[in-house]
Structures are given as C-alpha cells and as structure tokens.
C-alpha cells in the first residue's frame, strides 16, 4: 500500500515538476490552518479565484451573490470527498455523497421540523435548569471560570436527551459520563485538525495505518457501546412505563429499525449518530459560550437583554415555549450578532456535479470544488461597514439588515444547509434565557484583544473567562 502512495507521489511530481509540487504543498497545506484561512481573507476583494490542488480546480468564492448562486444550485449539492473525508463520517448526512444524502435528508428532516423542535423545548429547559443548579453550587462572583465548560456539557446533554432519550438521571455518574462524551468528541475534532497539517495524511491508505486512525475508531466505538449500554439499561429497568419523551435516534435503534433496516447499514447508522452529535455539540456549545462572553464585555447590552427576558418571563412559573421564545427579538439579534462575529462553522465546500455557469459566460468544470469562507464574509468592512469588528446587535434590525440577508450565512443556505438550525437556535435561546435570567456576567477580556482560531471548527484562542454573579 505504501508503495502505491509513493508511486502516486512520484507520478504527481513527474507530471507537475518538483518545484510546483513543493510550492503547492507549502502554500496550500500550511502548518497552521488558521494562517491559511487568514491568507484567504486578505484576498476578499477578488470575487472568485482559482487554485489548482492535486488534480482538482478549487475556486474560492468570495462574492455574496456568487456564494448564493453556488449554495442554492442543484448542480452544487455534492460534498467534495477530498475535504469531507477528514471528518471520518463518510456515511453521515454532513459528508455523504449526493445520492445517499437525498434519501437520508428526507428521512431525518421530520426530526428537525417546527413541531418536533417545539416538543423539545421542555427537554431543553429541564437540562438548562440542571446547568443553572450546577453553576449555583459554587461562587464564581470573584473567580474566573471558563463558560464553555458549562455550555458544552449542557449542549451534549440536550443532544443525548433529544436524540436517544438519555437523561442525566439515567446515567450512573452523569457528570463523569457526559464529560467523557464531550472530551471524546473534542479529541476527535482536534485529531481531524491535526490530520490536515500533514500532507501524507491526505492519502487514506497512509492514514488508515496510523495510530491516530486506530484511536479515532476506538473512541467512536466506545461511545457507540456506551449509548447502547445506557439504552439497554433503560429498557431493562422498565423505563417504558415512564412518559415517553420525543427523541429522534431511539427510533432508529429500537422502535423503527424495520423502517430503516433495508435502507441503512450499521455503518450508516453509526455515522448518522456521530454526525448529529458532532455537528450539534461543539457548534452550539461554543456559540453559546461566545455569546455569554460578548455580553459580559458589553454590560449595557446584557442589561437590555435581561430586561427583555424579564418582560416576557417575569416569573419562573411562566412556561417557556417555542412561541414565547419567539417574542425575544432583541435576544435573537444578540445571538445573530454573536454568530456573525464567531461563526462556529467558518468555512464550507461544495463540488460541481456538472459543468456550472456561475456567471454569464463563466463556466466551471464538473468536479471542481467551491470553497466558501463564512467567517471572511461575516467580517467584511465593505459589506458590514467600518464597525464590522464591533459587537452591535442592532445591525440586525430590519432597517439596517434589509438587503444584507445574503451576507449572513452561519447555517449555510440552500437545500444542503444546516439540518439542525431550528434546533440550534431554540436550544441556544433556552440556554441564554436561563443563564441571563439567573446571572450577571462580567469579564476582564476585551473584544479587540480576543482572537479566533480557525481549525476544523472556529474556536476562541484562550478561554471564555467570565465571573458569574447570582441575580436575586
Ligand atoms: C450554532 C450551531 C450550529 C451551526 C453554526 C451550524 C452550522 C452548519 C453549517 C454551516 C452546515 C453546512 C455544512 C456544510 O455545508 O459543510 C451544517 C450542516 C449540518 N448541521 Fe449544523 N450547525 C449548528 C448546529 C447544529 C445542530 C444542533 C445540529 C443537530 C442537532 C446540526 C446538524 C447538522 C447536520 C446534520 C448537517 C448536515 C446537513 C446536510 O448536509 O444535509 N447542526 N451546520
């Protein structure tokens, strides 16, 4: 196998020449992914530019209208395997080929529609209340704490509850096990970023022989076994008598296996589960921590959100529902501004399934790859104004935002957008309502001093350090 790779590399060098290959490797596979994305930002005045990478034409699309055209075109629904294979979830919705995606997206979309997400709201509230209790157990008013520690654990618990009907009460030592799941997903995500840094790791034949590949599979299998174990225990303990909560994967495991049996293999089921956990956990957990940090940096905005929350939910007894949440329009703008400055999915890619006329007379060849830099788009001064780097939720007021919709795409757009965007917005909003109703956040960090690091997902360089004061 190694010989095949070495021969392949020699062939590439023979075709393209040693110098060109060396230059391409240095330029396009930098040691640091974040630096690579920064160099792309600097080219934002170019509407679209092409780079040859191995045998592929890669187009970096920067113009908002062209981005819109690519993401909404039926011809660009395919994910480039060359890039998405790094997630190691080839059979999950996020990374799978177009044919499988059409079938699976239909199967899964009912689990993420308005009705289903509104049924999840009481579950989100129950899990968020647990986070509030955990925070209240300590006094963080004088000592700094990393907010992401709470938001990530809350998000993973929400996903476990809504996907498998697994609640912290069902787990023998919930803090330990939930922490284990969170760590496992984070390690996998870190490993993915590491794989990007080594050119030889682009080749599956090499990667599959590495220790990293073995570890990744081990983590995944142990999580899968853990879910099975918990579900088996629940069934044995007769939890069936308990009022059944809505959940989307328990069906796949148990009740509706027959529906999917002939359609989905064990690997497809595994990859689908890890796609939802991976796509939903780090994204929402990190977005919520960013939002709290931005509010801690802007006390006047935090106070305004607090007042809005108190006007809609003046007492703890008022039920939080999908409808009442929609009354919190200022909070929604705060969340959007937070996702604009720190889009947790910072870049995406698509592949042309056929020749594609991107603009009059400019035809892109079938098989070409489009790269979309969401972070770059969200930070452009020519689109958002000179204050683009500032945190200003009012820019989402209709009088300023109308006509700018295509500059804001944290969940992507078109038919292959984020399947979980309603779920994400709703769970994110519930967390914000509970946190801001109960606590006041402050920080010593300054907006102009923090930096984001773009690896596989967008992360803050450093910690989301805040002080937390209880409100009475
Ligand atoms: C703040 C939170 C979130 C953000 C910013 C986000 C963003 C995105 C983006 C930009 C994509 C498109 C990726 C691409 O084209 O490569 C995507 C896809 C996806 N997301 Fe999310 N997401 C979030 C939360 C969630 C949640 C909570 C779930 C599920 C519970 C979820 C499930 C998915 C799935 C399954 C896909 C693949 C969809 C497809 O290809 O049909 N996401 N997400």
Short mmCIF file of C-alpha atoms and ligand atoms in Angstrom, two decimals:
data_model
loop_
_atom_site.label_atom_id
_atom_site.label_comp_id
_atom_site.label_asym_id
_atom_site.label_seq_id
_atom_site.Cartn_x
_atom_site.Cartn_y
_atom_site.Cartn_z
CA UNK A 1 0.00 0.00 0.00
CA UNK A 2 2.80 2.40 0.95
CA UNK A 3 4.41 1.66 -2.39
CA UNK A 4 1.20 2.64 -4.18
CA UNK A 5 1.24 6.00 -2.40
CA UNK A 6 4.94 6.58 -3.06
CA UNK A 7 4.47 5.69 -6.73
CA UNK A 8 1.46 8.03 -6.85
CA UNK A 9 3.52 10.87 -5.37
CA UNK A 10 6.37 10.22 -7.81
CA UNK A 11 3.85 10.31 -10.67
CA UNK A 12 2.47 13.65 -9.44
CA UNK A 13 5.99 15.05 -9.18
CA UNK A 14 6.83 13.75 -12.64
CA UNK A 15 3.72 15.39 -14.10
CA UNK A 16 3.83 18.74 -12.30
CA UNK A 17 7.54 19.11 -11.54
CA UNK A 18 9.27 19.06 -8.15
CA UNK A 19 9.21 22.85 -7.68
CA UNK A 20 5.50 23.29 -8.41
CA UNK A 21 4.54 20.40 -6.14
CA UNK A 22 6.77 21.74 -3.33
CA UNK A 23 5.32 25.24 -3.71
CA UNK A 24 1.73 23.93 -3.77
CA UNK A 25 2.35 21.78 -0.70
CA UNK A 26 3.92 24.71 1.19
CA UNK A 27 1.28 27.22 0.13
CA UNK A 28 -1.86 25.15 0.41
CA UNK A 29 -1.03 22.86 3.25
CA UNK A 30 0.42 25.27 5.77
CA UNK A 31 1.43 24.04 9.21
CA UNK A 32 -1.35 26.14 10.65
CA UNK A 33 -4.87 26.00 9.21
CA UNK A 34 -5.74 29.32 10.81
CA UNK A 35 -2.93 31.09 8.90
CA UNK A 36 -4.19 29.56 5.70
CA UNK A 37 -7.72 30.94 6.26
CA UNK A 38 -6.27 34.38 7.14
CA UNK A 39 -4.44 34.46 3.84
CA UNK A 40 -7.75 33.76 2.09
CA UNK A 41 -9.41 36.68 4.00
CA UNK A 42 -6.81 39.04 2.58
CA UNK A 43 -7.96 38.20 -0.94
CA UNK A 44 -11.56 39.23 -0.22
CA UNK A 45 -11.61 41.85 -3.00
CA UNK A 46 -11.39 39.01 -5.55
CA UNK A 47 -14.91 37.85 -6.40
CA UNK A 48 -13.66 34.37 -7.19
CA UNK A 49 -10.21 32.88 -7.68
CA UNK A 50 -8.88 29.53 -8.73
CA UNK A 51 -6.20 27.34 -7.24
CA UNK A 52 -5.05 24.02 -8.62
CA UNK A 53 -4.81 21.41 -5.89
CA UNK A 54 -3.54 17.99 -6.90
CA UNK A 55 -5.80 17.14 -9.85
CA UNK A 56 -8.68 19.45 -8.81
CA UNK A 57 -9.67 23.03 -9.66
CA UNK A 58 -10.53 24.77 -6.39
CA UNK A 59 -12.50 28.01 -6.56
CA UNK A 60 -12.54 30.34 -3.57
CA UNK A 61 -15.85 32.16 -3.99
CA UNK A 62 -15.96 35.48 -2.13
CA UNK A 63 -18.71 37.49 -3.74
CA UNK A 64 -22.03 37.17 -1.77
CA UNK A 65 -24.14 36.83 -4.94
CA UNK A 66 -21.88 34.11 -6.33
CA UNK A 67 -21.86 32.35 -2.95
CA UNK A 68 -25.65 32.42 -3.02
CA UNK A 69 -25.65 31.04 -6.55
CA UNK A 70 -23.34 28.13 -5.64
CA UNK A 71 -25.11 27.16 -2.42
CA UNK A 72 -28.60 27.24 -3.92
CA UNK A 73 -27.73 25.49 -7.18
CA UNK A 74 -28.92 21.90 -7.73
CA UNK A 75 -25.63 21.26 -9.52
CA UNK A 76 -23.60 22.05 -6.37
CA UNK A 77 -25.22 19.73 -3.81
CA UNK A 78 -22.24 17.35 -3.69
CA UNK A 79 -19.62 17.47 -0.91
CA UNK A 80 -16.01 17.12 -2.10
CA UNK A 81 -14.70 13.86 -0.70
CA UNK A 82 -11.16 15.21 -0.76
CA UNK A 83 -12.14 17.61 2.07
CA UNK A 84 -15.04 15.99 3.92
CA UNK A 85 -13.30 12.61 4.25
CA UNK A 86 -11.31 14.25 7.06
CA UNK A 87 -14.39 14.11 9.31
CA UNK A 88 -14.29 10.30 9.11
CA UNK A 89 -18.10 10.25 8.78
CA UNK A 90 -18.45 9.31 5.12
CA UNK A 91 -21.90 7.80 5.60
CA UNK A 92 -23.38 10.61 7.72
CA UNK A 93 -25.54 13.39 6.28
CA UNK A 94 -22.87 16.09 6.55
CA UNK A 95 -20.28 14.29 4.43
CA UNK A 96 -22.09 11.66 2.36
CA UNK A 97 -22.43 11.63 -1.41
CA UNK A 98 -25.40 13.30 -3.10
CA UNK A 99 -27.39 10.12 -3.82
CA UNK A 100 -27.35 8.94 -0.20
CA UNK A 101 -27.89 12.50 1.03
CA UNK A 102 -31.17 12.89 -0.92
CA UNK A 103 -32.62 9.79 0.74
CA UNK A 104 -31.29 10.42 4.27
CA UNK A 105 -32.12 14.12 4.41
CA UNK A 106 -35.74 13.21 3.67
CA UNK A 107 -35.70 10.54 6.40
CA UNK A 108 -34.20 12.84 9.03
CA UNK A 109 -35.80 16.19 8.23
CA UNK A 110 -39.04 15.37 10.09
CA UNK A 111 -36.99 15.05 13.30
CA UNK A 112 -35.91 18.68 13.00
CA UNK A 113 -39.10 20.43 11.87
CA UNK A 114 -41.01 23.09 13.85
CA UNK A 115 -43.34 20.59 15.51
CA UNK A 116 -40.55 18.30 16.70
CA UNK A 117 -38.34 21.18 17.89
CA UNK A 118 -41.23 22.74 19.80
CA UNK A 119 -41.73 19.37 21.55
CA UNK A 120 -38.05 19.50 22.56
CA UNK A 121 -38.40 22.86 24.38
CA UNK A 122 -39.40 21.35 27.79
CA UNK A 123 -36.41 18.98 27.49
CA UNK A 124 -34.06 21.89 26.72
CA UNK A 125 -35.47 23.73 29.77
CA UNK A 126 -35.03 20.74 32.05
CA UNK A 127 -31.39 20.27 31.00
CA UNK A 128 -30.63 24.02 31.16
CA UNK A 129 -32.08 24.13 34.71
CA UNK A 130 -29.58 21.46 35.68
CA UNK A 131 -26.77 23.68 34.34
CA UNK A 132 -28.13 26.62 36.39
CA UNK A 133 -28.12 24.45 39.56
CA UNK A 134 -24.53 23.33 38.85
CA UNK A 135 -23.38 26.95 38.49
CA UNK A 136 -25.24 27.97 41.67
CA UNK A 137 -23.41 25.30 43.65
CA UNK A 138 -20.24 27.44 43.54
CA UNK A 139 -19.48 31.11 44.00
CA UNK A 140 -17.92 32.41 40.77
CA UNK A 141 -18.55 36.08 41.54
CA UNK A 142 -14.89 36.77 42.34
CA UNK A 143 -13.11 33.97 40.47
CA UNK A 144 -12.96 33.48 36.72
CA UNK A 145 -14.48 30.37 35.19
CA UNK A 146 -14.41 29.06 31.60
CA UNK A 147 -18.02 29.41 30.40
CA UNK A 148 -17.61 26.76 27.73
CA UNK A 149 -17.28 24.12 30.43
CA UNK A 150 -20.98 24.65 31.26
CA UNK A 151 -22.42 25.35 27.80
CA UNK A 152 -20.72 22.33 26.19
CA UNK A 153 -21.95 19.93 28.85
CA UNK A 154 -25.42 21.42 28.63
CA UNK A 155 -25.48 21.05 24.83
CA UNK A 156 -24.26 17.47 24.87
CA UNK A 157 -26.90 16.59 27.49
CA UNK A 158 -29.59 18.22 25.33
CA UNK A 159 -28.47 16.20 22.32
CA UNK A 160 -28.35 12.92 24.28
CA UNK A 161 -31.82 13.59 25.69
CA UNK A 162 -33.45 14.55 22.39
CA UNK A 163 -31.70 12.00 20.24
CA UNK A 164 -31.69 8.90 22.47
CA UNK A 165 -34.00 9.81 25.32
CA UNK A 166 -30.95 9.53 27.60
CA UNK A 167 -31.27 11.96 30.54
CA UNK A 168 -28.58 12.69 33.15
CA UNK A 169 -30.81 10.82 35.67
CA UNK A 170 -30.46 7.67 33.54
CA UNK A 171 -26.69 7.66 33.82
CA UNK A 172 -24.99 6.25 36.91
CA UNK A 173 -22.41 9.06 37.17
CA UNK A 174 -23.74 11.69 34.77
CA UNK A 175 -21.08 14.37 35.18
CA UNK A 176 -18.33 11.86 34.50
CA UNK A 177 -20.03 10.18 31.52
CA UNK A 178 -21.25 13.43 29.93
CA UNK A 179 -17.75 14.85 30.40
CA UNK A 180 -16.37 11.70 28.74
CA UNK A 181 -18.63 12.11 25.71
CA UNK A 182 -17.71 15.81 25.44
CA UNK A 183 -13.98 15.05 25.71
CA UNK A 184 -14.20 12.23 23.16
CA UNK A 185 -15.88 14.49 20.58
CA UNK A 186 -13.34 17.25 21.23
CA UNK A 187 -10.38 14.89 20.89
CA UNK A 188 -11.77 13.59 17.60
CA UNK A 189 -12.20 17.15 16.33
CA UNK A 190 -8.64 18.02 17.41
CA UNK A 191 -7.33 14.93 15.61
CA UNK A 192 -9.12 15.98 12.42
CA UNK A 193 -7.36 19.35 12.50
CA UNK A 194 -4.04 17.59 13.08
CA UNK A 195 -4.60 15.34 10.06
CA UNK A 196 -4.97 18.43 7.85
CA UNK A 197 -1.45 19.53 8.77
CA UNK A 198 0.39 16.53 7.35
CA UNK A 199 0.38 16.18 3.60
CA UNK A 200 0.86 12.38 3.57
CA UNK A 201 -2.24 12.06 5.77
CA UNK A 202 -4.32 13.24 2.81
CA UNK A 203 -3.94 9.72 1.47
CA UNK A 204 -6.39 7.29 3.06
CA UNK A 205 -4.06 4.36 2.53
CA UNK A 206 -1.44 6.05 4.72
CA UNK A 207 -3.87 7.45 7.27
CA UNK A 208 -5.60 4.12 7.84
CA UNK A 209 -2.29 2.65 9.04
CA UNK A 210 -1.68 5.31 11.66
CA UNK A 211 -2.15 5.24 15.40
CA UNK A 212 -4.43 8.29 15.04
CA UNK A 213 -6.86 6.36 12.84
CA UNK A 214 -6.93 3.48 15.32
CA UNK A 215 -7.56 5.87 18.23
CA UNK A 216 -10.33 7.70 16.37
CA UNK A 217 -12.15 4.43 15.70
CA UNK A 218 -11.62 3.28 19.28
CA UNK A 219 -13.19 6.47 20.67
CA UNK A 220 -16.11 6.18 18.31
CA UNK A 221 -16.76 2.52 19.08
CA UNK A 222 -16.57 3.13 22.83
CA UNK A 223 -19.15 5.94 22.58
CA UNK A 224 -21.44 3.80 20.48
CA UNK A 225 -21.16 0.99 23.05
CA UNK A 226 -21.88 3.47 25.83
CA UNK A 227 -25.12 4.63 24.16
CA UNK A 228 -26.18 1.01 23.63
CA UNK A 229 -25.39 0.17 27.26
CA UNK A 230 -27.42 3.07 28.63
CA UNK A 231 -30.35 2.33 26.34
CA UNK A 232 -30.25 -1.38 27.25
CA UNK A 233 -30.25 -0.50 30.97
CA UNK A 234 -33.18 1.85 30.46
CA UNK A 235 -35.17 -0.85 28.71
CA UNK A 236 -34.30 -3.48 31.38
CA UNK A 237 -35.23 -1.12 34.20
CA UNK A 238 -38.67 -0.81 32.73
CA UNK A 239 -38.42 2.85 31.85
CA UNK A 240 -41.03 2.10 29.23
CA UNK A 241 -43.70 2.98 31.79
CA UNK A 242 -42.30 6.45 32.06
CA UNK A 243 -43.94 9.10 29.95
CA UNK A 244 -42.26 8.75 26.55
CA UNK A 245 -40.29 11.81 25.51
CA UNK A 246 -39.74 12.68 21.87
CA UNK A 247 -36.35 11.57 20.55
CA UNK A 248 -35.03 11.04 17.08
CA UNK A 249 -32.48 8.22 17.27
CA UNK A 250 -34.11 5.87 19.69
CA UNK A 251 -36.42 5.09 16.82
CA UNK A 252 -33.51 4.02 14.71
CA UNK A 253 -32.07 1.85 17.48
CA UNK A 254 -35.22 0.15 18.60
CA UNK A 255 -38.71 1.01 17.53
CA UNK A 256 -38.41 1.73 13.88
CA UNK A 257 -35.39 -0.35 12.98
CA UNK A 258 -37.57 -2.09 10.44
CA UNK A 259 -38.24 1.18 8.63
CA UNK A 260 -34.57 1.77 8.11
CA UNK A 261 -33.33 -1.82 8.10
CA UNK A 262 -33.27 -2.30 4.38
CA UNK A 263 -32.08 1.20 3.72
CA UNK A 264 -29.31 1.81 6.27
CA UNK A 265 -26.27 -0.29 7.12
CA UNK A 266 -24.80 -0.40 10.65
CA UNK A 267 -22.01 1.96 9.50
CA UNK A 268 -24.54 4.42 8.09
CA UNK A 269 -26.47 4.41 11.37
CA UNK A 270 -23.24 4.94 13.35
CA UNK A 271 -22.08 7.77 11.09
CA UNK A 272 -25.53 9.41 11.23
CA UNK A 273 -25.48 9.38 15.01
CA UNK A 274 -21.98 10.82 15.25
CA UNK A 275 -22.81 13.41 12.60
CA UNK A 276 -25.67 14.79 14.69
CA UNK A 277 -23.62 14.68 17.89
CA UNK A 278 -20.55 16.20 16.20
CA UNK A 279 -22.46 18.77 14.15
CA UNK A 280 -24.68 19.80 17.02
CA UNK A 281 -22.48 19.68 20.11
CA UNK A 282 -19.35 21.76 19.50
CA UNK A 283 -21.17 24.27 17.29
CA UNK A 284 -23.97 25.17 19.73
CA UNK A 285 -21.86 24.78 22.88
CA UNK A 286 -19.18 27.12 21.51
CA UNK A 287 -21.72 29.61 20.07
CA UNK A 288 -23.43 29.91 23.47
CA UNK A 289 -20.10 30.47 25.26
CA UNK A 290 -19.15 33.17 22.69
CA UNK A 291 -22.50 34.89 23.24
CA UNK A 292 -22.12 34.99 27.04
CA UNK A 293 -18.57 36.31 26.66
CA UNK A 294 -19.67 39.08 24.24
CA UNK A 295 -22.46 40.05 26.67
CA UNK A 296 -20.04 40.07 29.59
CA UNK A 297 -17.92 42.53 27.57
CA UNK A 298 -20.98 44.72 26.88
CA UNK A 299 -22.87 45.24 30.19
CA UNK A 300 -25.37 47.71 28.69
CA UNK A 301 -26.42 45.20 26.00
CA UNK A 302 -26.58 42.43 28.62
CA UNK A 303 -28.89 44.59 30.75
CA UNK A 304 -31.17 45.25 27.78
CA UNK A 305 -31.46 41.52 27.02
CA UNK A 306 -32.09 40.81 30.71
CA UNK A 307 -34.95 43.31 30.74
CA UNK A 308 -36.48 41.80 27.60
CA UNK A 309 -36.29 38.31 29.15
CA UNK A 310 -37.87 39.57 32.40
CA UNK A 311 -40.70 41.23 30.46
CA UNK A 312 -41.59 38.01 28.63
CA UNK A 313 -40.88 35.68 31.58
CA UNK A 314 -41.43 37.84 34.72
CA UNK A 315 -41.56 34.75 36.96
CA UNK A 316 -40.05 31.25 36.93
CA UNK A 317 -43.56 29.75 36.70
CA UNK A 318 -44.23 31.06 33.19
CA UNK A 319 -43.76 28.21 30.80
CA UNK A 320 -41.09 28.63 28.13
CA UNK A 321 -42.50 27.52 24.79
CA UNK A 322 -41.48 27.76 21.15
CA UNK A 323 -43.99 30.62 20.74
CA UNK A 324 -42.98 32.62 23.82
CA UNK A 325 -39.33 32.29 22.82
CA UNK A 326 -40.15 33.98 19.51
CA UNK A 327 -41.12 37.13 21.45
CA UNK A 328 -37.48 37.67 22.41
CA UNK A 329 -36.47 39.63 19.33
CA UNK A 330 -33.59 41.58 20.92
CA UNK A 331 -32.07 38.36 22.28
CA UNK A 332 -32.36 36.89 18.79
CA UNK A 333 -30.39 39.81 17.34
CA UNK A 334 -27.76 39.35 20.06
CA UNK A 335 -27.43 35.66 19.13
CA UNK A 336 -27.19 36.52 15.43
CA UNK A 337 -24.50 39.14 16.07
CA UNK A 338 -22.63 36.58 18.10
CA UNK A 339 -22.83 34.07 15.23
CA UNK A 340 -21.75 36.78 12.78
CA UNK A 341 -18.56 37.58 14.71
CA UNK A 342 -17.86 33.97 15.69
CA UNK A 343 -19.49 31.60 13.15
CA UNK A 344 -18.65 28.22 14.63
CA UNK A 345 -18.71 26.66 11.15
CA UNK A 346 -16.30 29.09 9.49
CA UNK A 347 -15.90 27.50 6.04
CA UNK A 348 -17.73 25.04 3.85
CA UNK A 349 -17.16 23.39 0.47
CA UNK A 350 -19.17 22.03 -2.43
CA UNK A 351 -18.40 20.11 -5.62
CA UNK A 352 -19.90 20.80 -9.08
CA UNK A 353 -21.78 17.69 -10.21
CA UNK A 354 -21.89 19.05 -13.78
CA UNK A 355 -20.49 21.98 -15.74
CA UNK A 356 -21.84 25.05 -13.98
CA UNK A 357 -22.29 28.58 -15.35
CA UNK A 358 -21.52 30.64 -12.26
CA UNK A 359 -21.85 33.99 -14.02
CA UNK A 360 -22.67 34.86 -17.64
CA UNK A 361 -20.04 33.23 -19.82
CA UNK A 362 -18.00 31.77 -16.90
CA UNK A 363 -18.41 28.02 -16.88
CA UNK A 364 -16.90 25.99 -14.06
CA UNK A 365 -15.89 22.45 -15.00
CA UNK A 366 -17.67 19.43 -13.49
CA UNK A 367 -15.73 18.06 -10.50
CA UNK A 368 -14.40 21.50 -9.48
CA UNK A 369 -14.51 22.40 -5.78
CA UNK A 370 -16.03 25.58 -4.35
CA UNK A 371 -14.74 26.88 -1.01
CA UNK A 372 -16.88 29.36 0.91
CA UNK A 373 -15.28 31.38 3.71
CA UNK A 374 -18.22 32.19 6.02
CA UNK A 375 -16.01 33.90 8.62
CA UNK A 376 -14.45 36.14 5.94
CA UNK A 377 -17.91 37.10 4.60
CA UNK A 378 -19.20 37.96 8.09
CA UNK A 379 -16.24 40.25 8.83
CA UNK A 380 -16.02 42.27 5.60
CA UNK A 381 -16.00 46.02 6.17
CA UNK A 382 -17.15 46.73 2.61
CA UNK A 383 -20.36 44.77 3.36
CA UNK A 384 -20.98 45.43 7.08
CA UNK A 385 -19.44 48.87 7.50
CA UNK A 386 -16.32 50.21 9.20
CA UNK A 387 -17.57 48.91 12.58
CA UNK A 388 -17.70 45.30 11.31
CA UNK A 389 -15.38 44.14 14.12
CA UNK A 390 -17.62 45.60 16.84
CA UNK A 391 -20.44 43.78 18.63
CA UNK A 392 -23.63 45.58 17.65
CA UNK A 393 -26.87 43.52 17.69
CA UNK A 394 -28.81 46.46 16.22
CA UNK A 395 -27.30 45.80 12.83
CA UNK A 396 -29.91 43.01 12.60
CA UNK A 397 -32.81 45.45 12.96
CA UNK A 398 -34.86 45.39 9.73
CA UNK A 399 -33.97 48.99 8.84
CA UNK A 400 -30.24 48.07 8.71
CA UNK A 401 -30.40 44.40 7.79
CA UNK A 402 -32.82 44.50 4.84
CA UNK A 403 -30.90 43.71 1.69
CA UNK A 404 -27.99 42.20 3.63
CA UNK A 405 -29.50 38.76 4.22
CA UNK A 406 -27.04 37.04 1.89
CA UNK A 407 -24.06 38.40 3.87
CA UNK A 408 -25.09 36.36 6.92
CA UNK A 409 -24.93 32.57 6.46
CA UNK A 410 -23.88 30.87 9.76
CA UNK A 411 -26.07 27.85 8.94
CA UNK A 412 -25.30 27.95 5.19
CA UNK A 413 -28.21 28.27 2.73
CA UNK A 414 -29.94 26.18 0.07
CA UNK A 415 -31.20 22.63 0.33
CA UNK A 416 -27.96 21.34 1.90
CA UNK A 417 -27.96 23.92 4.69
CA UNK A 418 -27.78 23.01 8.39
CA UNK A 419 -30.45 20.42 9.13
CA UNK A 420 -30.41 21.38 12.80
CA UNK A 421 -30.66 25.19 12.53
CA UNK A 422 -34.10 25.41 14.22
CA UNK A 423 -32.92 23.01 16.89
CA UNK A 424 -29.70 25.03 17.34
CA UNK A 425 -31.42 28.42 17.57
CA UNK A 426 -34.02 27.09 20.02
CA UNK A 427 -31.65 25.24 22.35
CA UNK A 428 -29.23 28.21 22.22
CA UNK A 429 -32.10 30.59 23.11
CA UNK A 430 -33.28 28.46 26.03
CA UNK A 431 -29.74 28.39 27.43
CA UNK A 432 -29.48 32.18 27.08
CA UNK A 433 -32.87 32.77 28.77
CA UNK A 434 -31.98 30.57 31.73
CA UNK A 435 -28.44 31.93 32.13
CA UNK A 436 -29.28 35.62 31.74
CA UNK A 437 -32.38 35.39 33.94
CA UNK A 438 -30.36 33.93 36.81
CA UNK A 439 -26.92 35.51 36.48
CA UNK A 440 -24.99 38.62 35.59
CA UNK A 441 -21.74 38.01 33.70
CA UNK A 442 -18.60 40.14 33.72
CA UNK A 443 -15.15 39.64 32.25
CA UNK A 444 -11.68 41.16 32.12
CA UNK A 445 -11.32 40.23 28.45
CA UNK A 446 -11.73 42.91 25.74
CA UNK A 447 -13.28 42.38 22.33
CA UNK A 448 -10.30 43.89 20.48
CA UNK A 449 -7.91 41.59 22.35
CA UNK A 450 -9.54 38.23 21.73
CA UNK A 451 -8.68 36.15 18.67
CA UNK A 452 -10.41 33.28 16.96
CA UNK A 453 -8.57 30.22 15.78
CA UNK A 454 -9.93 28.54 12.67
CA UNK A 455 -9.20 24.83 12.79
CA UNK A 456 -11.88 22.32 11.79
CA UNK A 457 -14.29 24.42 13.87
CA UNK A 458 -13.88 28.02 14.95
CA UNK A 459 -12.52 28.32 18.49
CA UNK A 460 -11.52 31.14 20.75
CA UNK A 461 -7.75 31.34 21.33
CA UNK A 462 -7.70 31.02 25.10
CA UNK A 463 -10.66 30.55 27.42
CA UNK A 464 -14.12 32.15 27.72
CA UNK A 465 -13.25 33.54 31.14
CA UNK A 466 -16.15 35.18 33.00
CA UNK A 467 -17.20 36.00 36.55
CA UNK A 468 -20.75 34.99 37.45
CA UNK A 469 -22.91 36.87 39.93
CA UNK A 470 -26.27 35.47 41.06
CA UNK A 471 -29.31 37.71 40.41
CA UNK A 472 -31.98 37.78 43.09
C1 LIG B 1 -24.75 27.17 16.31
C2 LIG B 1 -24.94 25.95 15.91
C3 LIG B 1 -24.77 25.42 14.51
C4 LIG B 1 -24.16 25.98 13.41
C5 LIG B 1 -23.47 27.35 13.31
C6 LIG B 1 -24.29 25.03 12.32
C7 LIG B 1 -23.84 25.25 11.03
C8 LIG B 1 -23.94 24.34 10.00
C9 LIG B 1 -23.47 24.57 8.65
C10 LIG B 1 -22.80 25.85 8.14
C11 LIG B 1 -23.72 23.44 7.94
C12 LIG B 1 -23.38 23.19 6.48
C13 LIG B 1 -22.06 22.46 6.47
C14 LIG B 1 -21.51 22.24 5.10
O1 LIG B 1 -22.12 22.52 4.10
O2 LIG B 1 -20.38 21.71 5.06
C15 LIG B 1 -24.33 22.49 8.83
C16 LIG B 1 -24.74 21.22 8.47
C17 LIG B 1 -25.37 20.34 9.31
N1 LIG B 1 -25.74 20.57 10.61
FE1 LIG B 1 -25.45 22.29 11.66
N2 LIG B 1 -24.94 23.92 12.78
C18 LIG B 1 -25.28 24.11 14.10
C19 LIG B 1 -25.97 23.25 14.91
C20 LIG B 1 -26.47 22.04 14.53
C21 LIG B 1 -27.25 21.17 15.38
C22 LIG B 1 -27.67 21.50 16.82
C23 LIG B 1 -27.49 20.05 14.67
C24 LIG B 1 -28.26 18.81 15.07
C25 LIG B 1 -28.74 18.55 16.25
C26 LIG B 1 -26.87 20.21 13.37
C27 LIG B 1 -26.89 19.26 12.35
C28 LIG B 1 -26.36 19.45 11.10
C29 LIG B 1 -26.39 18.43 10.06
C30 LIG B 1 -26.98 17.03 10.19
C31 LIG B 1 -25.78 18.99 8.93
C32 LIG B 1 -25.60 18.35 7.57
C33 LIG B 1 -26.79 18.75 6.72
C34 LIG B 1 -26.79 18.22 5.31
O3 LIG B 1 -25.73 18.07 4.68
O4 LIG B 1 -27.90 17.96 4.81
N3 LIG B 1 -26.27 21.43 13.32
N4 LIG B 1 -24.47 23.06 10.07
#
